[in-house]
Amino acid sequence: MSTNNILLDVKSLKKYFPVFKGVFQRVVAQVKAVDDIDLFIREGETLGLVGESGCGKTTAGRAILSLIKPTSGKILFRSKKPAYPNEPGKVVDIATASPKLLKTLRREMQIIFQDPYSSLNPRMTVVKLVSEGMRIHHTSGSSEREDRVRELLAAVGIKPDQMQRYPHEFSGGQRQRIAIARALALNPQLVVADEPVSALDVSIQAQVINLLEDLQEKYHLTYLFIAHDLSVVKHISNRVAVMYLGKIAELTRTEELFLNPKHPYTEALMSALPVPDPAFKAKRIILKGDVPSPVNPPSGCTFHPRCNYAKDICRTNIPEYRDMGKEHFVTCHFADTLNLRALEFKEFKREA
């Protein structure tokens, strides 16, 4: 794997939340929200992170940006602009960065939150919301900031003459566009999009996804796109990481994932996708039982209680996260022998 164009390299990332009990608030257990994941993102690409609710996607995204402090692991980020002006391309470990350095790195890493209404301060006008980061980081004067806000609002489809309005005066789709403009205000390299379309109507979802693609090309952005909808991820991502109970189950190019899945969980997720053919009757794969608790995950492979292909080794041995060739990573004992069902409707917009 070439490391020359890797912008973000996450190694053995863990985030555990302690469970307290009793009068003295003793730690009696750990919620293993993110449990030893590895992934990397190249410059200019979109990595989709997908999985069912509660699997740890959002926690992983926030830990990568150090919005919550990771328990352990490395988050290697190739800083280009402000942190080391005399050493372009310096690799920084976000997990161990000092508060001063981390504040500087914030200019290169931004996040788009899921709910645009709760992520925007209702007491601030749009011009103040979008320019707040520029003011905090002292990147320009007040008149320059206002010009930059006009440029960003126009880029996301908001009329500049609306920048004195408040968030409640906009629709949900417009508020998300404002949140996107705010994330781009400091010219970041990496943008973590945390389910940015899941709170929007389907028709608006398509508009926002197309907008994100246009902005990526215009501003040379790199995305970590978090979602629970595989069809959305298929549309926008170059590569996809499938997450289950705090671990990466499978990671590969988008087309390879949908045409040649290697993990039973990926197969089950794809069977739930609607096929745009009224004459076709898809065969759903119904997983057994419920998602186990991250406080007490199953031994061996965490997916084995719900897996239709599980054997004795799956109940006792933790499967290795291995490369099956051509950067197709899988966490399954039998990934090389299972003949899993691919997506019936084979259509891909983007090339990996």
XYZ file of C-alpha atoms in Angstrom:
352
model
C 0.000 0.000 0.000
C 1.443 3.341 -1.046
C 1.564 5.871 1.806
C 2.412 8.908 -0.310
C -1.181 10.060 -0.746
C -2.717 8.775 2.500
C -4.205 11.696 4.399
C -5.556 9.812 7.430
C -4.308 6.497 8.809
C -6.159 5.041 11.815
C -4.435 2.192 13.628
C -5.888 0.070 16.455
C -8.344 2.790 17.498
C -10.339 2.052 20.643
C -12.913 4.075 22.527
C -14.334 2.572 25.711
C -16.834 4.278 28.011
C -16.707 3.252 31.684
C -19.834 1.943 33.433
C -20.076 3.135 37.049
C -22.020 1.478 39.854
C -22.588 1.866 43.578
C -22.211 4.670 46.085
C -18.496 5.014 45.363
C -19.067 4.949 41.593
C -16.706 2.100 40.900
C -16.010 1.129 37.304
C -17.645 -2.263 36.854
C -17.566 -2.597 33.054
C -16.617 -0.898 29.797
C -18.833 -0.056 26.833
C -16.643 -1.020 23.880
C -18.067 1.503 21.406
C -15.037 1.345 19.096
C -12.939 -1.763 19.517
C -9.606 -1.889 17.688
C -10.376 -0.592 14.184
C -7.953 0.073 11.323
C -8.687 2.185 8.254
C -7.045 4.740 5.993
C -8.279 7.492 3.686
C -6.408 8.781 0.668
C -6.397 12.420 -0.385
C -9.414 13.390 -2.449
C -11.409 10.192 -1.921
C -14.567 9.394 0.003
C -14.546 6.531 2.487
C -18.044 5.422 3.462
C -18.459 4.069 7.001
C -21.675 2.079 7.223
C -23.446 -0.107 9.769
C -26.642 -0.404 11.772
C -27.511 2.007 14.592
C -25.337 1.603 17.674
C -22.394 -0.049 15.917
C -19.999 2.796 16.803
C -19.850 4.773 13.534
C -20.420 8.212 15.046
C -18.143 7.479 17.995
C -15.386 6.470 15.570
C -15.824 9.681 13.576
C -15.697 11.880 16.657
C -12.729 9.995 18.103
C -10.830 10.438 14.824
C -11.290 14.218 15.152
C -10.507 14.003 18.893
C -13.874 15.550 19.732
C -13.918 12.712 22.233
C -10.588 11.414 23.483
C -9.797 7.899 22.208
C -8.924 5.232 24.765
C -5.951 4.034 22.712
C -4.633 3.773 19.184
C -3.027 6.044 16.613
C -4.735 8.614 14.360
C -2.056 9.709 11.904
C -2.962 12.822 9.936
C -0.800 14.335 7.190
C -0.871 18.028 8.066
C -0.135 20.432 5.225
C -0.866 24.011 6.205
C -0.812 25.562 9.642
C 0.731 23.098 12.095
C 4.210 22.795 10.593
C 4.733 25.583 8.021
C 8.401 24.648 7.552
C 7.651 20.932 7.187
C 4.840 20.406 4.663
C 3.448 16.910 4.734
C 4.287 16.362 8.400
C 2.436 13.374 9.894
C 0.813 14.177 13.237
C -0.760 11.742 15.710
C -4.059 13.411 16.602
C -4.556 11.033 19.539
C -1.511 12.410 21.385
C -1.455 15.985 20.050
C -1.254 18.801 22.598
C -4.289 21.105 23.008
C -2.396 23.925 21.277
C -1.466 21.774 18.283
C -4.938 20.246 18.186
C -6.517 23.699 17.941
C -4.267 24.461 14.984
C -5.152 21.155 13.331
C -8.860 21.980 13.630
C -8.415 24.218 10.595
C -7.688 21.132 8.507
C -10.395 18.845 9.941
C -14.084 19.665 10.172
C -17.346 17.818 10.819
C -20.902 18.019 9.483
C -23.321 16.829 12.155
C -26.421 14.732 11.580
C -29.040 17.173 12.876
C -28.567 20.653 11.376
C -31.056 22.257 13.747
C -29.360 21.216 17.007
C -25.849 21.824 15.626
C -26.558 25.480 14.755
C -26.817 28.056 17.545
C -30.389 29.459 17.310
C -29.233 32.818 18.724
C -26.674 33.452 15.986
C -27.322 34.689 12.466
C -26.032 32.738 9.492
C -23.159 35.155 8.890
C -21.976 34.688 12.481
C -22.418 30.917 12.368
C -20.382 30.455 9.202
C -17.668 32.968 10.153
C -17.242 31.825 13.763
C -14.346 29.494 12.966
C -12.546 32.231 11.010
C -12.961 34.595 13.946
C -11.655 32.064 16.486
C -8.621 31.203 14.360
C -7.975 34.848 13.333
C -7.708 33.950 9.660
C -9.053 37.252 8.309
C -10.579 40.636 9.136
C -14.303 41.245 9.567
C -14.868 42.516 6.002
C -12.901 39.599 4.519
C -14.887 37.165 6.664
C -18.148 38.572 5.350
C -16.945 38.215 1.759
C -15.917 34.630 2.496
C -19.361 33.882 3.965
C -21.037 35.219 0.815
C -18.817 32.999 -1.316
C -19.548 29.893 0.764
C -23.298 30.479 0.923
C -23.417 30.886 -2.840
C -21.408 27.665 -3.221
C -23.931 25.669 -1.144
C -27.021 27.191 -2.744
C -28.041 29.786 -0.118
C -28.699 33.360 -1.249
C -26.134 35.739 0.305
C -28.891 38.226 1.131
C -30.237 35.666 3.628
C -27.136 35.648 5.814
C -28.655 37.937 8.447
C -31.417 35.417 9.153
C -31.541 32.888 11.991
C -31.545 29.066 11.647
C -35.258 28.694 12.447
C -36.099 30.746 9.348
C -34.736 28.020 7.053
C -35.924 24.553 6.074
C -34.074 21.403 7.150
C -32.257 21.087 3.835
C -31.221 24.744 3.910
C -29.940 24.399 7.478
C -27.784 21.450 6.429
C -26.393 23.544 3.568
C -25.491 26.228 6.112
C -23.781 23.584 8.264
C -21.792 22.457 5.221
C -20.753 26.056 4.503
C -19.596 26.416 8.107
C -17.508 23.236 7.824
C -15.756 24.629 4.718
C -15.044 28.078 6.137
C -11.439 27.265 7.133
C -10.511 25.414 3.928
C -10.165 21.984 5.577
C -8.580 18.942 3.992
C -10.704 16.337 5.796
C -14.446 16.551 6.408
C -16.239 13.971 8.556
C -19.863 13.875 7.392
C -21.814 12.224 10.218
C -25.033 10.973 8.577
C -25.553 14.388 6.935
C -28.685 13.353 4.988
C -30.464 10.931 7.330
C -32.614 13.704 8.874
C -33.725 15.013 5.459
C -36.485 14.073 3.011
C -35.460 11.674 0.246
C -35.675 14.325 -2.489
C -33.505 16.691 -0.433
C -31.038 13.886 0.317
C -30.153 13.587 -3.367
C -29.587 17.339 -3.631
C -27.272 17.419 -0.607
C -25.299 14.369 -1.780
C -24.790 15.936 -5.213
C -23.765 19.170 -3.503
C -21.150 17.330 -1.417
C -19.722 15.742 -4.556
C -19.527 19.117 -6.324
C -17.847 20.743 -3.321
C -15.360 17.882 -3.071
C -14.237 18.515 -6.626
C -14.213 22.305 -6.244
C -12.325 22.478 -2.931
C -10.292 19.222 -3.212
C -11.872 17.713 -0.104
C -11.472 14.288 1.476
C -14.574 12.782 3.114
C -15.260 10.246 5.806
C -18.943 9.707 5.055
C -20.830 8.021 7.902
C -24.238 6.512 7.089
C -26.524 3.580 7.776
C -27.995 3.543 4.255
C -25.936 1.406 1.879
C -27.599 2.888 -1.199
C -26.412 6.384 -0.214
C -22.909 5.105 0.498
C -22.833 3.278 -2.851
C -23.594 6.532 -4.640
C -20.932 8.763 -3.064
C -18.071 6.541 -1.833
C -14.888 5.331 -3.488
C -14.357 2.733 -0.758
C -16.657 1.398 1.966
C -15.974 0.157 5.500
C -18.722 -1.987 7.050
C -18.828 -1.752 10.851
C -20.414 -4.151 13.327
C -20.380 -3.859 17.129
C -17.363 -1.561 17.272
C -15.240 -3.468 14.733
C -14.609 -3.235 10.994
C -16.163 -6.298 9.365
C -15.135 -5.489 5.797
C -13.380 -2.699 3.907
C -12.787 -2.487 0.163
C -13.586 -0.558 -3.015
C -17.278 0.227 -3.440
C -17.771 -1.825 -6.594
C -15.870 -4.772 -5.140
C -17.972 -4.710 -1.985
C -21.289 -4.874 -3.808
C -20.212 -7.378 -6.452
C -18.040 -9.613 -4.284
C -18.905 -9.371 -0.555
C -16.726 -11.446 1.760
C -18.426 -11.013 5.143
C -21.860 -12.506 6.046
C -22.907 -9.239 7.704
C -22.271 -7.332 4.462
C -24.363 -9.900 2.604
C -27.246 -9.410 5.042
C -27.094 -5.617 4.759
C -27.173 -5.752 0.965
C -30.144 -8.122 0.955
C -32.189 -5.364 2.638
C -31.546 -2.866 -0.172
C -34.601 -2.153 -2.356
C -34.153 -3.215 -5.985
C -35.639 -0.782 -8.583
C -37.447 -3.518 -10.486
C -41.100 -4.236 -9.579
C -40.903 -7.696 -11.177
C -37.908 -8.754 -9.088
C -38.497 -10.350 -5.684
C -35.417 -10.029 -3.509
C -34.548 -12.734 -0.989
C -34.107 -11.078 2.372
C -31.597 -12.483 4.844
C -33.126 -12.204 8.317
C -30.449 -12.157 10.990
C -31.077 -14.179 14.118
C -31.581 -12.480 17.483
C -30.652 -8.940 18.449
C -27.434 -6.959 18.328
C -25.326 -8.007 21.358
C -24.456 -5.476 24.031
C -21.105 -3.663 23.568
C -20.699 -3.946 27.354
C -20.446 -7.726 27.087
C -19.720 -8.646 23.449
C -19.711 -12.327 22.411
C -16.492 -14.315 22.569
C -14.648 -15.091 19.355
C -16.246 -13.423 16.353
C -18.745 -10.846 17.627
C -21.086 -11.653 14.724
C -21.236 -15.407 15.308
C -24.535 -15.475 17.342
C -26.377 -14.053 14.284
C -24.327 -15.613 11.484
C -25.800 -18.338 9.284
C -22.331 -19.675 8.503
C -20.897 -19.804 12.041
C -18.846 -22.820 13.152
C -17.141 -23.821 16.380
C -14.018 -21.776 15.678
C -16.155 -18.633 15.337
C -17.365 -19.011 18.941
C -13.884 -19.220 20.445
C -11.324 -17.508 18.177
C -11.289 -13.837 17.218
C -10.931 -13.627 13.410
C -7.954 -11.752 12.027
C -8.458 -8.500 10.110
C -6.713 -9.574 6.915
C -6.150 -8.439 3.354
C -7.751 -10.825 0.861
C -5.930 -9.113 -2.008
C -6.246 -5.733 -3.730
C -6.891 -4.020 -0.375
C -10.025 -6.035 0.353
C -9.902 -6.332 4.153
C -12.200 -8.782 5.959
C -12.693 -9.976 9.537
C -13.980 -13.513 8.973
C -12.470 -16.992 9.423
C -14.081 -18.290 6.214
C -13.908 -15.227 3.955
C -11.961 -17.150 1.307
C -14.379 -20.108 1.139
C -17.868 -18.597 1.483
C -19.820 -17.954 -1.707
C -21.910 -14.988 -0.610
C -24.747 -13.396 -2.542
C -23.816 -10.181 -4.350
C -26.088 -7.212 -4.977
C -28.633 -8.169 -7.629
C -28.939 -4.676 -9.105
C -25.434 -3.883 -10.364
C -25.105 -0.183 -11.066
C -22.253 2.034 -9.915
C -21.893 5.766 -10.445
C -18.351 6.291 -9.227
C -15.113 4.598 -10.149
C -12.865 3.493 -7.292
